[in-house]
Coordinates of C-alpha atoms and ligand atoms in Angstrom, one line a residue:
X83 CA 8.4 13.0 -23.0
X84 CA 11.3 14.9 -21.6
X85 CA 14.0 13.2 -23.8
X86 CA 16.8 15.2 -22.8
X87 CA 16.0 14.9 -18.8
X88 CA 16.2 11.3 -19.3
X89 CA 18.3 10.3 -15.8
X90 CA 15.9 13.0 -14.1
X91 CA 12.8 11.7 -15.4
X92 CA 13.8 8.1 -14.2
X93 CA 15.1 9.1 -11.6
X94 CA 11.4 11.3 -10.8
X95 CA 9.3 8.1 -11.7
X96 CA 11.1 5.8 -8.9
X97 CA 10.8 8.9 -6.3
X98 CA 6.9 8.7 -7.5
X99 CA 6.5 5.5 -6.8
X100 CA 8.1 5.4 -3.3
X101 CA 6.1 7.9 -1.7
X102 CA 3.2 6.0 -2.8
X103 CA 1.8 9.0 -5.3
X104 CA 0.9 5.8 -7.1
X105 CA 0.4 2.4 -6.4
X106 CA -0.6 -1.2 -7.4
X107 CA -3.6 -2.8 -6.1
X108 CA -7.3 -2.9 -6.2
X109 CA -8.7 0.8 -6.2
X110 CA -12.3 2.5 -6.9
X111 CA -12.4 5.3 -9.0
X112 CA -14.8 7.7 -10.0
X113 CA -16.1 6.0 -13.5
X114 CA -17.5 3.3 -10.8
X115 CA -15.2 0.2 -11.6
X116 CA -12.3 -0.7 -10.3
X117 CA -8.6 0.0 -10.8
X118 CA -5.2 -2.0 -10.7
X119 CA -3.1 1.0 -10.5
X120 CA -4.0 4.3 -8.4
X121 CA -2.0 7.9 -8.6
X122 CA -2.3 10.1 -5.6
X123 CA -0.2 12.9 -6.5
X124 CA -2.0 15.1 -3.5
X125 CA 1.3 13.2 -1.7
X126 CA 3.7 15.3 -2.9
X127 CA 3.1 18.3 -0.8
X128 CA 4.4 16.7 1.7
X129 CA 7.6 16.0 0.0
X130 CA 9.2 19.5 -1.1
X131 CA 11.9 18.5 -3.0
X132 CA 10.1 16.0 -5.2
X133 CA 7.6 19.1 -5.7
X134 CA 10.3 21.3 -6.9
X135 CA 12.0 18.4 -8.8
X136 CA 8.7 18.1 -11.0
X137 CA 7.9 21.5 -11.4
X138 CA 11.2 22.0 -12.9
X139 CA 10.9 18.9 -15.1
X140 CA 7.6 20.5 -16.4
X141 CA 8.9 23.6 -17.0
X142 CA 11.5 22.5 -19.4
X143 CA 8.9 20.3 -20.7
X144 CA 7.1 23.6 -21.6
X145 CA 9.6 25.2 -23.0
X146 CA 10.5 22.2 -25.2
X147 CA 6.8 22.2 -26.3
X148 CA 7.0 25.4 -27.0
X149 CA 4.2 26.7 -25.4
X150 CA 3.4 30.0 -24.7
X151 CA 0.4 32.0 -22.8
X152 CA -0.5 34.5 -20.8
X153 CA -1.5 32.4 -17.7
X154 CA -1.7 29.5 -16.4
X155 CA -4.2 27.7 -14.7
X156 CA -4.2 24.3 -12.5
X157 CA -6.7 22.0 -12.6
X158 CA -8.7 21.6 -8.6
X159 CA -7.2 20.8 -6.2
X160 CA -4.3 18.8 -6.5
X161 CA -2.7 20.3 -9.7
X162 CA -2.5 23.9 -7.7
X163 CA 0.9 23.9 -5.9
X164 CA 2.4 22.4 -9.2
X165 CA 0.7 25.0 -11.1
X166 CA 1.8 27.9 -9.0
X167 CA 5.3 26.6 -9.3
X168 CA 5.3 26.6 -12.5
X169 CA 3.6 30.1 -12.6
X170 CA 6.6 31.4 -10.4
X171 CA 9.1 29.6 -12.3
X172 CA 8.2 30.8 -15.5
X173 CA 7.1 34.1 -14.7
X174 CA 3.3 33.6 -16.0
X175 CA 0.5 35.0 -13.8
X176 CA -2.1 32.3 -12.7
X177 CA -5.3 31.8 -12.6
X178 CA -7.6 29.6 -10.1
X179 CA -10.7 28.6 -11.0
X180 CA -13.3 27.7 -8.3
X181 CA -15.0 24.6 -8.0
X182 CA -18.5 26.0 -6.8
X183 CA -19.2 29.8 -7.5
X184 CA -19.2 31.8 -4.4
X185 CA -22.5 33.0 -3.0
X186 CA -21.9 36.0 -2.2
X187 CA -19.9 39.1 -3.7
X188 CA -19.7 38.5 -7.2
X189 CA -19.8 34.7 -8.4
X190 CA -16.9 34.4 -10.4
X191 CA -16.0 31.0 -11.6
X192 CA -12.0 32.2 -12.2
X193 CA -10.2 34.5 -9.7
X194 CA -7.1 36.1 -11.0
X195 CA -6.5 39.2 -13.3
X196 CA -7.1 38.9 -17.3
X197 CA -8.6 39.8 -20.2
X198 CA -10.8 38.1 -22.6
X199 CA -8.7 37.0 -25.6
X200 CA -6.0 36.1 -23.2
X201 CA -4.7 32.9 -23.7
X202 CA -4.3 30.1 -20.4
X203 CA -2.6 26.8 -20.2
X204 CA -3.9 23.9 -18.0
X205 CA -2.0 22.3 -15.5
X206 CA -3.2 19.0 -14.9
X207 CA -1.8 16.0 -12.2
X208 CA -3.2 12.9 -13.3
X209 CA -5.5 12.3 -16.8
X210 CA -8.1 9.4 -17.2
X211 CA -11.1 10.6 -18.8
X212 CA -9.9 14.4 -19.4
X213 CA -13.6 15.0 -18.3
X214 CA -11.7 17.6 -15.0
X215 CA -9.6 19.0 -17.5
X216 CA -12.4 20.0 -19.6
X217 CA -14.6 21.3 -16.9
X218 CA -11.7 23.8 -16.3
X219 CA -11.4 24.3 -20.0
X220 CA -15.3 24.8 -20.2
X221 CA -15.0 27.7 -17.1
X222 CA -12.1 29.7 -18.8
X223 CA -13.7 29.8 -22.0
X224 CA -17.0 31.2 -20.5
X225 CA -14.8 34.1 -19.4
X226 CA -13.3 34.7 -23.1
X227 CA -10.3 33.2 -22.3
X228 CA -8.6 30.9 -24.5
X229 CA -7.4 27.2 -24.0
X230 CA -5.7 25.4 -26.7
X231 CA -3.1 23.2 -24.5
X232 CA -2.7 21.5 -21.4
X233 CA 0.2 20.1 -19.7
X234 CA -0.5 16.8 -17.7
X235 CA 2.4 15.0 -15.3
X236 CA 0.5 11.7 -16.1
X237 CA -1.5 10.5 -19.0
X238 CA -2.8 7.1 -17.6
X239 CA -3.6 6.5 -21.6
X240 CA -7.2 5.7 -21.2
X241 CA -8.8 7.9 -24.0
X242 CA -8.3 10.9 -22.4
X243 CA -6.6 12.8 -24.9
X244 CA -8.5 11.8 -27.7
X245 CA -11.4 13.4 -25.3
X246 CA -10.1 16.4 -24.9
X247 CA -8.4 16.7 -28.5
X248 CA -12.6 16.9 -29.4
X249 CA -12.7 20.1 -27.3
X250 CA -9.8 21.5 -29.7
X251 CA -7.3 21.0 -26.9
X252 CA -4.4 19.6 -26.9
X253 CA -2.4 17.4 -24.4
X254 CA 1.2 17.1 -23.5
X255 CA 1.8 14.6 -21.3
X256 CA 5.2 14.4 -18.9
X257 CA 4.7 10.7 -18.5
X258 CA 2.8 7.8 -19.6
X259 CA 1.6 5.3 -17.7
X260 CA 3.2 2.9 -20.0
X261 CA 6.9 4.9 -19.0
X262 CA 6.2 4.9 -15.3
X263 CA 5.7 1.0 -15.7
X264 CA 8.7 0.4 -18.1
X265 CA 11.2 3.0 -15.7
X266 CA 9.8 0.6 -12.5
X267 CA 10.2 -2.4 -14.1
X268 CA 13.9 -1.1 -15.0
X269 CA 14.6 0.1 -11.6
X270 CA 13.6 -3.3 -10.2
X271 CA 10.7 -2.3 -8.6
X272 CA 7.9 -4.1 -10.1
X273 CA 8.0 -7.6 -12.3
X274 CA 7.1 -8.1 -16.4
X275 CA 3.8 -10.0 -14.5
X276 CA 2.8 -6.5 -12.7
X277 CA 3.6 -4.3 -15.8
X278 CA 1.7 -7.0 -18.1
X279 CA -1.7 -7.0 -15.0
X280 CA -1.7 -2.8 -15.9
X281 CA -1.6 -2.8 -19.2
X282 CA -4.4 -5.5 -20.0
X283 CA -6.3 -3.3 -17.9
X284 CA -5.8 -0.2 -19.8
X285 CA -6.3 -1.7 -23.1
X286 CA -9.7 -3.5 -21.8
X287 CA -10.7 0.1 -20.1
X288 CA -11.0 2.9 -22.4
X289 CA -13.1 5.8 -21.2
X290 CA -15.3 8.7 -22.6
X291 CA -15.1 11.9 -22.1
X292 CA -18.6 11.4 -20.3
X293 CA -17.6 8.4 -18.3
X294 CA -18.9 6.1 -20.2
X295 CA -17.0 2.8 -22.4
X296 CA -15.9 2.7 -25.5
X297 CA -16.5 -0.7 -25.6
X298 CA -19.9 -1.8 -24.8
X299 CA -18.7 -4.3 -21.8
X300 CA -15.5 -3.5 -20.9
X301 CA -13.4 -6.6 -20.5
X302 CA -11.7 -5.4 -17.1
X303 CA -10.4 -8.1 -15.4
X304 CA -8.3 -6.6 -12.3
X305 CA -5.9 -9.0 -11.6
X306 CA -4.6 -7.3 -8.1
X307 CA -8.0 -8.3 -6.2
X308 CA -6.0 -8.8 -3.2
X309 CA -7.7 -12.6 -2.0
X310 CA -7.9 -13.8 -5.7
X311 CA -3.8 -13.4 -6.1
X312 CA -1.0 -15.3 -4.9
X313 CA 1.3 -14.6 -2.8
X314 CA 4.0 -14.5 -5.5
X315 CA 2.3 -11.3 -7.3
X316 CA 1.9 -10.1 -3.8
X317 CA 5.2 -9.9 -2.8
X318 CA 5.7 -7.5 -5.7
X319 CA 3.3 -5.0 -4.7
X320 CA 4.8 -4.7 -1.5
X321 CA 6.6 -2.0 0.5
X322 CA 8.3 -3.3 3.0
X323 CA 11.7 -5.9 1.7
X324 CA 10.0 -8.2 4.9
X325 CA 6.8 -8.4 3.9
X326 CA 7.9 -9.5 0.3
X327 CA 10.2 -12.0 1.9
X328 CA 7.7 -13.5 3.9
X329 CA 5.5 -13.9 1.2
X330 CA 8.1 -15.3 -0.9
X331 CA 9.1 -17.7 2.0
X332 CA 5.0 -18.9 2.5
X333 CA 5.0 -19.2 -1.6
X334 CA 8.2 -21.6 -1.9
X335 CA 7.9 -23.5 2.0
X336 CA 4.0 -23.8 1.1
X337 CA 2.7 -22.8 4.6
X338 CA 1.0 -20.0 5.9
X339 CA 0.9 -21.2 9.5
X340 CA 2.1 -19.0 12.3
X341 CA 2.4 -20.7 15.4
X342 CA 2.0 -18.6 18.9
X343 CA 4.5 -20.5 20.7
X344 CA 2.5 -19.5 24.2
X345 CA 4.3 -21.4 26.7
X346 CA 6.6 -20.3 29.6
X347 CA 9.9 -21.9 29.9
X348 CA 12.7 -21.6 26.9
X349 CA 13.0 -24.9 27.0
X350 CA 9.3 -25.4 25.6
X351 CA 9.8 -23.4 22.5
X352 CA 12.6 -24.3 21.4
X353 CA 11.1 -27.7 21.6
X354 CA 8.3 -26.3 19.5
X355 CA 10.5 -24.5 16.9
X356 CA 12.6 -27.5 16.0
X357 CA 9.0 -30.0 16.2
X358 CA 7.2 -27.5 13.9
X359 CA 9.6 -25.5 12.0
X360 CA 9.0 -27.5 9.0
X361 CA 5.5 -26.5 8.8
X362 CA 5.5 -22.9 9.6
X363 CA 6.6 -19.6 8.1
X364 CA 6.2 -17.6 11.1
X365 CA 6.7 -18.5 15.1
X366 CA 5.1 -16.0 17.4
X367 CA 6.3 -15.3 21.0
X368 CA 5.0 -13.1 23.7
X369 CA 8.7 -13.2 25.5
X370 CA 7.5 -11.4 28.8
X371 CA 5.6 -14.4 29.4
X372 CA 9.3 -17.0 29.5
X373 CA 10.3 -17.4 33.3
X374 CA 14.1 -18.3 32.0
X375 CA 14.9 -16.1 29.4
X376 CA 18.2 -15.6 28.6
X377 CA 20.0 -14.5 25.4
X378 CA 21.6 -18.0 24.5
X379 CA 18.3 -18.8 24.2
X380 CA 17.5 -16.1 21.8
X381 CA 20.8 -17.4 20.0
X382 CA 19.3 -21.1 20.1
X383 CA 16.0 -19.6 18.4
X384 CA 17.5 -17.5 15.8
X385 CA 19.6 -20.7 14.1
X386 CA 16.3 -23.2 14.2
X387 CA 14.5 -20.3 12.7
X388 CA 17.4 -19.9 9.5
X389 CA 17.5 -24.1 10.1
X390 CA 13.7 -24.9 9.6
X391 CA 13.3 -21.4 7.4
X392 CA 11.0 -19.5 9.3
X393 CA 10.3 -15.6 10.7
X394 CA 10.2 -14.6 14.3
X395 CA 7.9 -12.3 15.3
X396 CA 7.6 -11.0 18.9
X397 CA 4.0 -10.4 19.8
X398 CA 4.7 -7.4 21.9
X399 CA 1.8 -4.8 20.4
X400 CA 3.4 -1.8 21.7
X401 CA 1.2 1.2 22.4
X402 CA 3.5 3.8 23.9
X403 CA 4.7 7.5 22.3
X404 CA 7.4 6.6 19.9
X405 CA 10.8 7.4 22.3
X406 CA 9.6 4.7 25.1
X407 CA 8.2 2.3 22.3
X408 CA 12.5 2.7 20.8
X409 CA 13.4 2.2 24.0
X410 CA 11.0 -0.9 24.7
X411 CA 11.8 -2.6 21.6
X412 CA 16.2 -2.3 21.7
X413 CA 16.6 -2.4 25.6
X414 CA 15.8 -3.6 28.7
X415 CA 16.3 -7.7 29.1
X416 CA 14.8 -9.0 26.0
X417 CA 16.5 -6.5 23.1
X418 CA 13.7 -7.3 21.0
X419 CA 15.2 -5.7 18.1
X420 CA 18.0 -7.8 18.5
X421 CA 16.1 -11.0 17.4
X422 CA 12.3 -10.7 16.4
X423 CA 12.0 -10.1 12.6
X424 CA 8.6 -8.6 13.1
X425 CA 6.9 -7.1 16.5
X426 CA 3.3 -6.4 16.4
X427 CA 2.4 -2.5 17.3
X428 CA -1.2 -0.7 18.0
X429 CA -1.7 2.3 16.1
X430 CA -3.2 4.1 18.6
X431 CA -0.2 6.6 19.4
X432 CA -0.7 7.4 15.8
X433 CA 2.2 7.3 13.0
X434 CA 4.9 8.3 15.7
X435 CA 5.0 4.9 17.2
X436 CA 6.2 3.6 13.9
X437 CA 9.0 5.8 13.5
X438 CA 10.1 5.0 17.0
X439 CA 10.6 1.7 16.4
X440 CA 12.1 2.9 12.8
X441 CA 14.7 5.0 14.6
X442 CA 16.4 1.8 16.6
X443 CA 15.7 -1.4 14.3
X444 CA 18.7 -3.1 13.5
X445 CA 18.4 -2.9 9.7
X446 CA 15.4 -1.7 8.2
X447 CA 15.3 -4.5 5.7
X448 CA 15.2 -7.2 7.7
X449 CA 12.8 -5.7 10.2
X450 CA 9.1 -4.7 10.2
X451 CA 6.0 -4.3 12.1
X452 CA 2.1 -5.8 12.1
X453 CA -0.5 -3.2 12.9
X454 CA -3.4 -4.5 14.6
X455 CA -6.6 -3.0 13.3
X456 CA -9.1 -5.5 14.7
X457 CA -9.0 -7.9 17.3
X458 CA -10.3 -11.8 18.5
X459 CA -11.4 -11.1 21.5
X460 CA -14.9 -10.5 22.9
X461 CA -16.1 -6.7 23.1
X462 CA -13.4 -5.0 22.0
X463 CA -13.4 -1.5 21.8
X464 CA -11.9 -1.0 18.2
X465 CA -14.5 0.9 15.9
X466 CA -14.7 1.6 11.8
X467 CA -13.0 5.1 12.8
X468 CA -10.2 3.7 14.0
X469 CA -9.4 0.8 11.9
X470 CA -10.1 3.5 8.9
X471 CA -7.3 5.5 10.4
X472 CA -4.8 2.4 10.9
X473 CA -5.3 1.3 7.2
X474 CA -4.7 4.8 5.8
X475 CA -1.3 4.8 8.0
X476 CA -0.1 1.1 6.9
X477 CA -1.1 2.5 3.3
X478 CA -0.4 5.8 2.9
X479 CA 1.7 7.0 5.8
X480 CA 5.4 8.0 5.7
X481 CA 7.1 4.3 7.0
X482 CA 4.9 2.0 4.5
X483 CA 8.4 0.4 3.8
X484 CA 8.2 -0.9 7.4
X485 CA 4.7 -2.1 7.7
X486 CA 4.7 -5.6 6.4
X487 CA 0.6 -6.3 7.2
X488 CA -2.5 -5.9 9.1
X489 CA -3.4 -8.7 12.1
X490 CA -7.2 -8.4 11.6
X491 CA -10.0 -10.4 10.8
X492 CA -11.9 -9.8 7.9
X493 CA -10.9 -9.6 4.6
X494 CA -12.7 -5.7 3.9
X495 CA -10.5 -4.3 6.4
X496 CA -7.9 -3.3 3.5
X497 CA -7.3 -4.5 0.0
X498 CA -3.9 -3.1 -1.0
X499 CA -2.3 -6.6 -1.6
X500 CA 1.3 -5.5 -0.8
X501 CA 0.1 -6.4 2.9
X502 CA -0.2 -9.5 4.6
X503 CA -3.1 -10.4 6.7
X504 CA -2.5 -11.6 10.2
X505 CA -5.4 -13.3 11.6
X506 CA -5.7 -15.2 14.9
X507 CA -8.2 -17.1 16.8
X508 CA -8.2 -20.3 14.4
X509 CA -8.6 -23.6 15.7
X510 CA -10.4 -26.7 13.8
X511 CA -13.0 -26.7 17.0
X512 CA -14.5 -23.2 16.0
X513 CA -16.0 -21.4 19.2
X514 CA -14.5 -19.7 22.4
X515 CA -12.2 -19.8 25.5
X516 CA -13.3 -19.4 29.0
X517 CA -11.6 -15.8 28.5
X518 CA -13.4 -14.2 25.7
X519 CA -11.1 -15.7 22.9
X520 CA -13.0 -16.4 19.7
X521 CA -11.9 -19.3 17.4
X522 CA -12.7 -19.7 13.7
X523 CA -11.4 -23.1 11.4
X524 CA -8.9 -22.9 8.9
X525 CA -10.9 -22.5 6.2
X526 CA -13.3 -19.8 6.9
X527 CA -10.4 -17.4 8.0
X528 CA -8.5 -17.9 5.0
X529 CA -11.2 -18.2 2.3
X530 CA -14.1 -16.0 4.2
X531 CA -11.9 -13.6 6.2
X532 CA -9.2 -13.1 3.5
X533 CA -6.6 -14.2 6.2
X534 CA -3.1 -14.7 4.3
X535 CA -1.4 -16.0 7.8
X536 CA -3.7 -18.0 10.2
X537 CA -2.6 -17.8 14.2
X538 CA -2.8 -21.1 15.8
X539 CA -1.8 -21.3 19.7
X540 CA -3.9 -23.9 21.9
X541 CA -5.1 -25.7 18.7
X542 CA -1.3 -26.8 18.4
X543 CA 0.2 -27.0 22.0
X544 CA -2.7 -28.6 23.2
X545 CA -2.5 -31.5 21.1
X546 CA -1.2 -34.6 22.0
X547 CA 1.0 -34.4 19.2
X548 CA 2.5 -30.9 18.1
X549 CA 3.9 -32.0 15.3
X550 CA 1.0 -34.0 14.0
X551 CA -1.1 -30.8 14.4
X552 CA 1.2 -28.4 13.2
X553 CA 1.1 -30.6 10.1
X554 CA -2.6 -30.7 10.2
X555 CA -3.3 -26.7 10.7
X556 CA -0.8 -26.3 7.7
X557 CA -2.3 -28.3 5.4
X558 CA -6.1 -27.2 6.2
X559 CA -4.9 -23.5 5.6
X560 CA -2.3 -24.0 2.6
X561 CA -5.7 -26.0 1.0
X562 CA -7.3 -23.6 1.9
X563 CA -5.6 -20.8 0.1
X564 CA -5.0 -22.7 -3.0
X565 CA -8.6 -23.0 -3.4
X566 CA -8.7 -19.3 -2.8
X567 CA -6.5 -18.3 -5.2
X568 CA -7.1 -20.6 -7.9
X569 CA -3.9 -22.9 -7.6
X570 CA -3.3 -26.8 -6.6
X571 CA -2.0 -27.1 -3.4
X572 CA 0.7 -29.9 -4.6
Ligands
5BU255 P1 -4.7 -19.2 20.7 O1 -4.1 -20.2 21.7 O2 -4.7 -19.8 19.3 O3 -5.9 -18.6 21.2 O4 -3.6 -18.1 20.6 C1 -3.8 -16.9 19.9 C2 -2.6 -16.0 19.9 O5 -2.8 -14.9 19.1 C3 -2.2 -15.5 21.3 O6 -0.8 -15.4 21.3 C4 -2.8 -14.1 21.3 O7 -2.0 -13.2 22.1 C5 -2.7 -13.7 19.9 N1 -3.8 -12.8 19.5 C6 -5.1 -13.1 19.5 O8 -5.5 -14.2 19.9 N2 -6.1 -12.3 19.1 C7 -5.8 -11.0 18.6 O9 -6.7 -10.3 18.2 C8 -4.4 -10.7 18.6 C9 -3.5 -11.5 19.0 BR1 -4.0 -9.0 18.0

């Protein structure tokens, strides 16, 4: 710990956690189980400042170690840019060592100039095990070279500097786990309930250097499966200030019914906002489809939704490159960004259609988007590729503080549980329209499909009472969440 860098090092771990270098939620990792809390710290290239920020914290964490050598050497791949930083900053020569010999030319494991007797420190990103550290350690000591220290940006305190202590090296980490957690929890950014998930983890999960437990059954109980939590803890984990009010509003209202308000006169929906505003937490519109639209209207909409306490979301799902999708959503007649909380956006243009609509929303807080990774509908053309590649931008893209969820409709399409899940096609008659529409009930979207929000259109407006279903559809998916999560749904 860098005690004299204390505002820096805060200020380092809140930076960290923005650009999503680590994050909450239910990850895989290499020892084969799975993890509540996952660091990425390959982000950082991407962010230059927060690259130079570190290195410097690291090297006056180096020189308050006091340790000296003769090179040093980052651990593949992601600790070499800190590691050559640190090798300019401090003057010391590097070396790199290879992760697979070459096959031709000479097969040398380290590349850089030295001697044998020389002494290298290890630069290391992020430290479970230690079991990478020591393959490095294990390379450079083949060579004559020797290791007696290694400096790690994060200890995840897991047993691995016990591990490598047994290889007669020691570790000096920058953080803890245990500090990132406390700084967050400071900062605001996470609640005691988060911090508390993490660290019953780590206790229950201590690893050899081999991989294996120390304890012969590990006690890991991940409690950021996203289905199995509510949407309380949710709304912690999330990115984007909508998405955690939204869950916070489903949580306290106790519904998790979106209504597509599909009808075509203003008249209409208003009827249906103040009928079943009570019952939802989200009213959906397509608003090219209103043959009156005006902005009183849009007025008239707004106050039932702060009335009834509900969200507006415009189901628009742009598709254009990000300057027309601006333009789309703030001008022309409707001014979407004037009104709709959320607007629903294919990912298809890629991450640029995000920052489009970014660049004009009328405060970033209040305003987000849904990507659409899979679809209802009959034969469409939306394969594993391409869902794969919407996930990893509503994850680990530069705007995940505008992407409040995912309108898809299974539950392995993502598990970070910041995000809601959208899913529509639900009706209490399960089958299909004349129009390749597929319907689902309540409760297989929600406790099958892992849907969060379920979409009801025709189910509702085609009732003879709306209100009476609207009430109905609630209740079937609230109940049918509780059971999910474990809660009563009084
Ligand atoms: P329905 O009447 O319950 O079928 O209405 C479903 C609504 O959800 C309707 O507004 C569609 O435009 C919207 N929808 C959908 O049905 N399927 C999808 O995959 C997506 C949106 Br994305």
């Amino acid at each position: 710990m860098l005690a004299k860098h204390e505002s820096e090092m805060k200020a380092l771990a809140v930076k960290l956690f923005e650009i999503n270098a680590f994050k909450f939620g239910d990850f895989k990792m290499k020892v084969g189980i799975n993890s509540p809390v996952y660091f990425d710290l390959r982000v950082i290239v991407s962010y230059p400042d927060v690259l130079d920020q570190l290195s410097n914290l690291l090297v006056e964490y180096i020189k308050q170690k006091k340790l000296t050598c003769d090179h040093v050497c980052g651990v593949p791949y992601t600790a070499l840019p800190i590691a050559t930083l640190i090798s300019i900053k401090n003057s010391k020569p590097m070396l790199v060592r290879r992760k697979e010999a070459k096959d031709y030319g000479t097969r040398k494991m380290i590349e850089g100039k030295y001697n044998a007797g020389d002494n290298c420190l290890i630069i290391e990103d992020v430290v479970t095990s230690g079991s990478s550290i020591l393959d490095t350690v294990k390379d450079l000591r083949a060579e004559g070279i020797a290791v007696t220290d290694a400096v790690v940006v994060v200890d995840r305190e897991q047993g691995g500097a016990a591990n490598i202590a047994e290889n007669s090296v020691r570790m000096h980490s920058l953080f803890t786990l245990s500090y990132l957690l406390n700084v967050l929890q400071e900062a605001g950014k996470v609640e005691e309930a988060t911090v508390q998930s993490v660290a019953k983890y780590i206790a229950g999960c201590q690893i050899r250097s081999d991989g294996t437990f120390m304890s012969d059954q590990p006690k890991i109980v991940n409690e950021f499966s996203r289905t199995k939590m509510r949407f309380e803890a949710r709304a912690d984990l999330a990115k984007a200030k909508i998405a955690k009010d939204l869950f916070k509003l489903m949580a306290t209202k106790k519904t998790n019914l979106c209504i597509a308000a599909d009808v075509t006169s203003t008249d209409e929906i208003l009827k249906i906002a103040e009928v079943c505003g009570p019952h939802i937490c989200l009213l959906k519109t397509h608003v090219d489809i209103i043959e009156n639209f005006n902005i009183s209207f849009v007025q008239a909409l707004k106050s039932l939704a702060e009335k009834h306490n509900f969200l507006i979301m415009e189901d628009r799902k742009f598709a254009d490159i990000g300057n027309t999708t601006a333009l789309q959503y703030a001008n022309g007649i409707y001014k979407i960004a004037e009104w709709a909380n959320l607007v629903t956006v294919h990912s298809l243009p890629g991450q640029s259609i995000i920052q489009g609509i970014k660049s004009v929303a009328a405060n970033v807080e209040s305003r987000g988007v849904f990507l659409l990774t899979e679809m209802s509908s009959q034969g469409n053309l939306i394969n594993d590729k391409y869902k794969e590649g919407t996930i990893k931008m509503a994850t680990e893209g530069l705007d995940t503080d505008f992407i409040a969820g995912i309108v898809c409709q299974s539950a392995e399409c993502f598990a970070f549980p910041g995000l809601i899940q959208l899913t529509p096609g639900v009706k209490i008659d399960e089958g299909s329209d004349n129009l390749g529409q597929r319907y689902n009930t309540p409760e297989f979207v929600v406790k099958e499909k892992g849907a969060d929000i379920g979409v009801v259109g025709r189910g509702i407006l085609n009732a003879s009472s709306i209100e009476k279903a609207a009430s109905l559809y609630r209740d079937r998916l609230w109940s049918a969440y509780c059971d999910r999560v474990g809660l009563s749904a009084n």
